[in-house]
Coordinates of C-alpha atoms in Angstrom, one line a residue:
Chain Y
M1 CA 0.1 -0.1 0.0
Y2 CA 1.0 3.5 -0.7
N3 CA 0.4 6.7 1.2
V4 CA 0.3 10.2 -0.2
L5 CA 3.9 11.4 -0.2
N6 CA 5.2 8.0 -1.4
L7 CA 2.8 8.5 -4.6
A8 CA 3.9 12.3 -4.6
K9 CA 7.4 11.3 -4.6
R10 CA 7.2 8.1 -7.1
R11 CA 5.2 10.2 -9.8
I12 CA 7.2 11.6 -12.6
S13 CA 6.6 13.4 -15.7
I14 CA 6.5 10.8 -18.5
R15 CA 7.0 11.6 -22.2
N16 CA 7.6 8.3 -24.0
F17 CA 4.7 6.0 -23.6
L18 CA 4.2 2.3 -24.4
S19 CA 1.4 1.8 -27.0
E20 CA -0.1 -1.1 -25.1
P21 CA -3.9 -0.7 -24.0
I22 CA -4.5 0.3 -20.6
D23 CA -7.7 -0.6 -18.3
L24 CA -9.9 2.5 -18.9
R25 CA -11.4 1.5 -15.3
D26 CA -8.3 3.1 -14.0
V27 CA -8.7 6.3 -15.9
L28 CA -12.1 6.4 -14.5
Y29 CA -10.8 5.6 -11.0
A30 CA -8.8 8.9 -11.2
L31 CA -11.4 11.0 -12.8
D32 CA -13.8 9.9 -10.0
A33 CA -11.3 11.4 -7.5
A34 CA -10.6 14.5 -9.4
R35 CA -14.4 15.1 -9.4
N36 CA -14.7 15.2 -5.5
A37 CA -11.9 17.9 -5.4
P38 CA -13.0 21.3 -3.7
S39 CA -13.8 24.1 -6.3
G40 CA -14.8 28.0 -6.1
A41 CA -18.2 28.2 -4.8
N42 CA -18.5 24.2 -5.4
K43 CA -19.1 24.9 -9.2
Q44 CA -17.1 22.0 -10.1
P45 CA -15.9 23.9 -13.5
W46 CA -14.1 20.7 -14.9
R47 CA -14.8 18.6 -17.8
F48 CA -12.9 15.7 -19.1
I49 CA -12.9 13.8 -22.5
I50 CA -11.1 10.4 -22.5
I51 CA -9.5 10.0 -26.1
T52 CA -9.3 6.5 -27.1
D53 CA -9.9 7.0 -31.0
N54 CA -6.6 6.9 -33.0
E55 CA -7.8 8.8 -35.6
L56 CA -8.8 11.7 -33.3
K57 CA -5.2 11.6 -31.4
K58 CA -3.8 12.2 -34.9
K59 CA -5.7 15.4 -35.7
I60 CA -4.9 16.6 -32.0
R61 CA -1.2 15.9 -32.4
S62 CA -1.2 18.0 -35.4
Y63 CA -3.2 21.0 -33.7
C64 CA -0.6 20.6 -31.2
E65 CA 2.6 20.4 -33.3
D66 CA 1.5 23.4 -35.5
A67 CA 1.2 25.4 -32.6
E68 CA 4.4 23.9 -31.1
K69 CA 6.6 25.1 -34.3
E70 CA 5.7 28.8 -33.7
F71 CA 5.9 28.6 -30.0
H72 CA 9.4 27.1 -30.1
S73 CA 10.7 29.7 -32.7
R74 CA 9.5 32.4 -30.2
A75 CA 10.3 31.2 -26.9
P76 CA 12.9 33.2 -24.5
E77 CA 16.4 31.8 -24.6
W78 CA 16.4 30.6 -20.8
M79 CA 13.5 28.2 -21.9
K80 CA 15.2 27.3 -25.4
S81 CA 18.0 26.0 -23.4
W82 CA 15.8 24.2 -20.9
L83 CA 13.8 22.7 -23.6
L84 CA 17.2 21.5 -25.2
E85 CA 18.5 20.2 -22.2
K86 CA 15.5 18.2 -21.5
G87 CA 15.3 17.1 -25.2
I88 CA 12.2 18.6 -25.5
T89 CA 11.0 19.8 -29.3
W90 CA 8.0 20.7 -31.2
R91 CA 7.4 16.8 -31.8
K92 CA 4.6 15.6 -29.5
E93 CA 4.6 11.8 -30.2
F94 CA 3.5 11.1 -27.0
L95 CA 0.0 12.3 -28.2
T96 CA -0.5 9.6 -30.6
Q97 CA 1.8 7.1 -28.8
A98 CA 0.1 7.1 -25.4
P99 CA -3.4 4.7 -25.6
V100 CA -5.4 7.2 -23.5
L101 CA -5.4 11.1 -23.7
I102 CA -7.6 13.1 -21.0
M103 CA -8.5 16.6 -22.3
V104 CA -9.2 18.7 -19.5
F105 CA -11.5 21.7 -20.0
G106 CA -12.4 24.7 -17.6
K107 CA -15.5 26.4 -17.3
T108 CA -14.2 29.9 -17.8
K109 CA -17.3 31.7 -16.3
E110 CA -16.6 30.1 -12.7
P111 CA -15.0 32.0 -10.1
Y112 CA -11.5 30.4 -9.2
W113 CA -12.1 28.2 -12.4
V114 CA -8.3 27.7 -13.3
Q115 CA -7.3 27.4 -9.7
S116 CA -9.9 24.7 -9.2
V117 CA -9.4 22.7 -12.4
W118 CA -5.9 22.5 -11.5
L119 CA -6.5 21.4 -7.8
A120 CA -8.4 18.6 -9.3
I121 CA -5.6 17.6 -11.7
G122 CA -3.3 17.1 -8.4
Y123 CA -5.9 14.8 -7.3
L124 CA -6.0 12.9 -10.7
L125 CA -2.3 12.6 -11.4
L126 CA -2.0 10.9 -8.1
A127 CA -4.9 8.5 -8.4
L128 CA -3.3 7.6 -11.6
E129 CA -0.1 7.0 -10.3
E130 CA -1.8 5.0 -7.7
R131 CA -2.8 2.9 -10.5
G132 CA 0.4 2.5 -11.9
L133 CA -0.7 4.6 -14.9
A134 CA 2.3 7.2 -16.3
S135 CA 1.2 10.6 -17.0
L136 CA 2.2 14.1 -18.3
T137 CA 0.5 17.2 -18.1
Y138 CA 0.9 18.9 -21.6
T139 CA -0.4 22.4 -22.0
P140 CA -0.4 23.1 -25.7
P141 CA 0.3 26.6 -26.7
K142 CA -2.8 27.2 -28.6
V143 CA -6.1 25.5 -27.6
S144 CA -9.2 26.9 -29.2
W145 CA -9.1 24.1 -31.9
A146 CA -10.1 21.9 -29.4
N147 CA -13.4 23.0 -28.7
K148 CA -14.5 22.5 -32.4
L149 CA -12.9 19.5 -32.7
L150 CA -14.6 17.9 -29.9
A151 CA -17.7 19.8 -30.1
V152 CA -17.0 21.8 -26.5
P153 CA -19.0 24.4 -25.5
T154 CA -17.4 28.0 -26.3
D155 CA -17.9 28.8 -22.3
Y156 CA -15.2 25.7 -21.8
M157 CA -11.6 26.1 -22.4
L158 CA -9.0 23.3 -22.9
Q159 CA -6.4 23.7 -19.8
V160 CA -4.1 20.5 -20.3
I161 CA -4.1 17.3 -22.0
I162 CA -2.8 14.3 -19.9
P163 CA -1.8 11.2 -22.1
V164 CA -2.1 8.4 -19.9
G165 CA -0.1 4.9 -20.1
R166 CA 2.8 2.6 -19.3
A167 CA 6.0 4.1 -19.3
K168 CA 8.5 3.4 -22.2
E169 CA 11.2 5.2 -20.8
S170 CA 12.8 4.4 -17.1
K171 CA 11.9 6.4 -14.5
R172 CA 14.7 9.2 -13.4
S173 CA 15.1 10.6 -10.1
K174 CA 13.2 13.8 -9.5
E175 CA 15.0 16.9 -9.0
R176 CA 13.1 19.1 -6.3
L177 CA 14.0 21.7 -3.6
G178 CA 14.6 20.6 -0.2
L179 CA 11.7 21.2 2.1
E180 CA 13.8 23.7 3.7
H181 CA 13.8 25.6 0.7
I182 CA 10.3 26.1 0.3
A183 CA 8.4 25.8 3.8
Y184 CA 9.0 28.6 6.4
C185 CA 7.8 29.4 9.8
N186 CA 5.9 32.5 10.5
K187 CA 8.2 34.6 8.2
W188 CA 9.7 34.5 5.1
G189 CA 13.3 32.5 5.1
H190 CA 12.6 31.5 8.7
T191 CA 13.3 27.7 8.9
Y192 CA 10.5 25.6 9.5
D193 CA 12.4 24.1 12.3
L194 CA 11.4 26.9 14.3
C195 CA 7.7 26.0 14.4
L196 CA 8.6 22.1 15.4
N197 CA 9.8 23.7 19.2
G198 CA 10.0 21.2 21.6
I199 CA 9.1 18.0 19.4
D200 CA 11.3 15.5 17.5
S201 CA 12.4 17.2 14.1
Y202 CA 10.7 16.0 10.9
K203 CA 12.0 12.8 9.4
R204 CA 11.7 12.4 5.9
Chain L
M1 CA -5.1 2.0 4.8
Y2 CA -6.9 4.6 2.4
N3 CA -6.5 5.0 -1.4
V4 CA -6.6 8.1 -3.4
L5 CA -10.5 8.2 -4.1
N6 CA -11.2 7.4 -0.5
L7 CA -9.1 10.3 0.6
A8 CA -10.8 12.5 -2.2
K9 CA -14.3 11.4 -1.2
R10 CA -13.7 11.7 2.5
R11 CA -12.2 15.1 2.5
I12 CA -14.5 18.0 2.8
S13 CA -14.0 21.8 3.0
I14 CA -14.2 22.7 7.0
R15 CA -14.8 26.1 8.4
N16 CA -15.1 25.5 12.0
F17 CA -11.7 24.0 13.7
L18 CA -11.0 23.0 17.4
S19 CA -8.2 24.8 18.9
E20 CA -6.5 22.3 19.9
P21 CA -2.8 22.1 18.8
I22 CA -1.9 19.6 16.0
D23 CA 1.3 17.6 15.1
L24 CA 3.3 20.0 13.1
R25 CA 4.9 17.1 11.6
D26 CA 1.6 16.0 9.7
V27 CA 1.9 19.5 8.2
L28 CA 5.7 18.8 7.0
Y29 CA 4.4 15.7 5.6
A30 CA 1.9 17.3 3.4
L31 CA 4.4 20.1 2.5
D32 CA 6.9 17.0 1.5
A33 CA 4.1 15.7 -0.9
A34 CA 3.2 19.2 -2.3
R35 CA 6.8 20.2 -3.0
N36 CA 7.1 16.7 -5.4
A37 CA 4.1 17.9 -7.7
P38 CA 5.3 18.8 -11.1
S39 CA 5.5 22.2 -12.6
G40 CA 5.9 24.2 -15.5
A41 CA 9.6 23.6 -16.6
N42 CA 10.2 22.3 -13.0
K43 CA 10.3 25.8 -11.7
Q44 CA 8.7 24.7 -8.5
P45 CA 6.8 28.2 -8.0
W46 CA 5.7 27.5 -4.5
R47 CA 6.4 28.5 -1.0
F48 CA 4.4 27.8 1.9
I49 CA 4.8 29.8 5.2
I50 CA 3.3 27.9 8.3
I51 CA 1.7 30.3 10.8
T52 CA 1.3 29.2 14.1
D53 CA 2.0 32.6 16.0
N54 CA -1.2 33.6 17.5
E55 CA -0.7 37.6 17.1
L56 CA 0.2 37.0 13.5
K57 CA -3.0 35.1 13.0
K58 CA -5.2 37.9 14.4
K59 CA -3.4 40.1 12.0
I60 CA -3.9 38.0 9.2
R61 CA -7.9 37.7 10.1
S62 CA -8.0 41.4 10.3
Y63 CA -6.6 42.4 7.0
C64 CA -8.6 39.3 5.4
E65 CA -11.8 40.5 7.0
D66 CA -11.1 44.0 5.9
A67 CA -11.2 43.0 2.4
E68 CA -14.3 40.7 2.9
K69 CA -16.4 43.3 4.1
E70 CA -15.7 45.2 0.9
F71 CA -16.2 42.2 -1.3
H72 CA -19.4 40.9 0.5
S73 CA -20.8 44.4 -0.4
R74 CA -20.1 44.0 -4.1
A75 CA -20.2 40.4 -4.7
P76 CA -22.8 39.5 -7.5
E77 CA -26.4 38.4 -7.0
W78 CA -26.0 34.9 -7.4
M79 CA -22.7 34.8 -5.3
K80 CA -24.6 36.6 -2.2
S81 CA -27.2 34.0 -2.3
W82 CA -24.5 31.3 -2.5
L83 CA -22.8 32.7 0.5
L84 CA -25.9 33.0 2.4
E85 CA -27.2 29.7 1.9
K86 CA -23.9 28.3 2.7
G87 CA -23.8 30.6 6.0
I88 CA -20.4 32.3 4.7
T89 CA -20.0 36.1 5.8
W90 CA -17.5 38.3 6.0
R91 CA -16.4 36.8 9.3
K92 CA -13.2 34.8 9.0
E93 CA -13.0 33.1 12.5
F94 CA -11.2 30.1 11.3
L95 CA -8.1 32.5 10.5
T96 CA -7.8 32.6 14.6
Q97 CA -9.4 29.3 15.6
A98 CA -7.2 26.6 13.4
P99 CA -3.9 26.1 15.3
V100 CA -1.9 26.4 11.8
L101 CA -2.5 28.3 8.5
I102 CA -0.6 27.4 5.7
M103 CA -0.1 30.6 3.3
V104 CA 0.7 29.6 -0.2
F105 CA 2.7 31.8 -2.3
G106 CA 3.4 31.2 -6.3
K107 CA 6.2 33.3 -7.7
T108 CA 4.3 35.4 -10.5
K109 CA 7.4 35.3 -13.1
E110 CA 7.2 31.6 -14.0
P111 CA 5.4 29.8 -16.6
Y112 CA 2.4 28.0 -15.6
W113 CA 2.9 29.6 -12.0
V114 CA -0.9 29.6 -11.3
Q115 CA -1.5 26.1 -12.6
S116 CA 1.4 24.4 -10.8
V117 CA 1.0 26.0 -7.2
W118 CA -2.9 24.9 -7.3
L119 CA -1.9 21.6 -8.6
A120 CA 0.5 21.3 -5.5
I121 CA -2.4 22.5 -3.3
G122 CA -4.4 19.2 -4.7
Y123 CA -1.4 16.9 -3.5
L124 CA -1.3 19.2 -0.2
L125 CA -5.0 18.7 0.5
L126 CA -5.0 15.0 0.2
A127 CA -2.0 14.5 2.3
L128 CA -3.7 16.6 5.2
E129 CA -6.6 14.6 4.9
E130 CA -4.8 11.3 5.0
R131 CA -3.1 12.4 8.4
G132 CA -6.5 13.2 9.6
L133 CA -6.4 16.8 9.4
A134 CA -9.4 19.3 8.1
S135 CA -8.6 22.1 5.8
L136 CA -10.1 24.8 4.0
T137 CA -8.8 26.5 0.6
Y138 CA -9.7 30.2 1.8
T139 CA -8.6 32.8 -0.9
P140 CA -8.9 36.6 0.2
P141 CA -10.2 39.1 -2.0
K142 CA -7.1 41.2 -1.5
V143 CA -3.3 39.8 -1.1
S144 CA -0.7 42.3 -1.1
W145 CA -0.7 42.9 2.6
A146 CA 0.7 39.7 3.0
N147 CA 3.9 40.4 1.5
K148 CA 4.6 43.4 4.1
L149 CA 3.3 41.3 7.1
L150 CA 5.6 38.2 6.3
A151 CA 8.6 39.7 4.5
V152 CA 7.7 37.9 1.3
P153 CA 9.6 38.9 -1.8
T154 CA 7.8 41.3 -4.3
D155 CA 7.7 38.8 -7.2
Y156 CA 5.5 36.2 -4.8
M157 CA 1.8 36.5 -4.5
L158 CA -0.3 34.8 -1.9
Q159 CA -2.6 32.3 -3.5
V160 CA -4.3 31.1 -0.7
I161 CA -4.6 30.5 2.9
I162 CA -5.1 27.0 4.1
P163 CA -6.4 26.5 7.9
V164 CA -5.6 23.3 9.2
G165 CA -6.5 21.4 12.3
R166 CA -9.3 19.2 13.9
A167 CA -12.9 19.7 12.6
K168 CA -15.5 21.1 15.0
E169 CA -18.4 20.6 12.7
S170 CA -19.3 17.4 11.8
K171 CA -18.8 16.4 8.0
R172 CA -21.5 16.8 5.9
S173 CA -22.1 14.6 2.6
K174 CA -20.6 16.3 -0.3
E175 CA -22.7 17.6 -3.4
R176 CA -20.9 16.7 -6.5
L177 CA -22.0 16.1 -10.3
G178 CA -21.5 12.6 -10.5
L179 CA -18.9 10.9 -13.0
E180 CA -21.4 10.8 -16.0
H181 CA -21.8 14.5 -16.0
I182 CA -18.1 15.1 -16.2
A183 CA -16.4 12.6 -18.1
Y184 CA -17.1 12.0 -21.7
C185 CA -15.9 9.5 -24.3
N186 CA -14.0 11.0 -27.5
K187 CA -16.6 14.1 -28.0
W188 CA -18.6 16.2 -25.6
G189 CA -21.6 14.8 -24.3
H190 CA -20.8 11.2 -25.4
T191 CA -21.2 8.9 -22.2
Y192 CA -17.8 7.6 -20.7
D193 CA -19.2 4.0 -21.0
L194 CA -18.7 4.3 -24.8
C195 CA -15.0 4.0 -24.0
L196 CA -15.6 1.0 -22.0
N197 CA -16.6 -1.1 -25.1
G198 CA -16.3 -4.8 -24.4
I199 CA -15.0 -4.8 -20.6
D200 CA -17.0 -4.5 -17.4
S201 CA -18.7 -1.0 -16.6
Y202 CA -16.9 1.0 -14.2
K203 CA -18.1 0.5 -10.3
R204 CA -18.1 3.3 -7.9

């Protein structure tokens, strides 16, 4: 059995997927978790379209790659370096390689809709990881094409595409700032240990 | 033991807290999960200030309630009704009642910083729930006061205050749209069952 911390540590963004099919009930399990997330005024401004159709995946990839070519040519220098270092190009093979894509839409008229949708995506990623499914949060540079392609009402906007499947690449270890760099006590820069006065230190 | 779906279903927003102290290691556990979330270009644009100081909590409450009074007077009618129905007023007693507040800041210059911070908040809430801690995502109508009060650099912005503690109110059941209303198959409005062809239906 896992706990949330284990899942959070184990889960890593994957860009290379095996094409083997997955059990869609695992995806539905994760969406079931996501729909239970809190949201601004409980408006639940999220909708998820599960993409399993191969022809549709090809079209989605084509729209995304067209937008990526433009984005890559205009990216700031630091991002170009980062993309190069990570081996990220305009090619988005994972959009046709992964057996399933989850297209996540947000209802743009609701209060805190972006915040609510992304909080739910946090739930979703952990639930997918629990079921042994690899994922990536891929945000295409342009999104309006998705409304037409999938008959989505205009008051919903594509927020992210999450390819889901089995990882083809081996999982690297994650680079993250230590807890001491991101958690403070009562004031910016004051180490969290100060809040632990008297009790044992936090063991990671 | 719990799984992610159980935690997601069990977790409910709590506005009334017991003032009894909590073990801060449980809060650090949850922040440890949050820091492992993915983020735009892995910039990890989140910072968390744990508030345990009672005088500081009073000040935070005061800043928030001043802003709330203004917000409530200007809220659209549908929201006024919703707030009234939920018993939510400008009073934010939970800000002094809860033993701990987590102030979450986002670095506004990073790519997808809002999205990244809120995804991490999803991780955080599930980890708190796992440790038996109640929480609320409270977004004050104004936030710039927080930088001065807590010596936070100007390129970080308060995104949410999360009071954490034991629930004083009994947990009500949650109102959420069913999975069939939020998850579609290959096209808006097409029931997810269509993606399950051949295999057992998804049992909730």
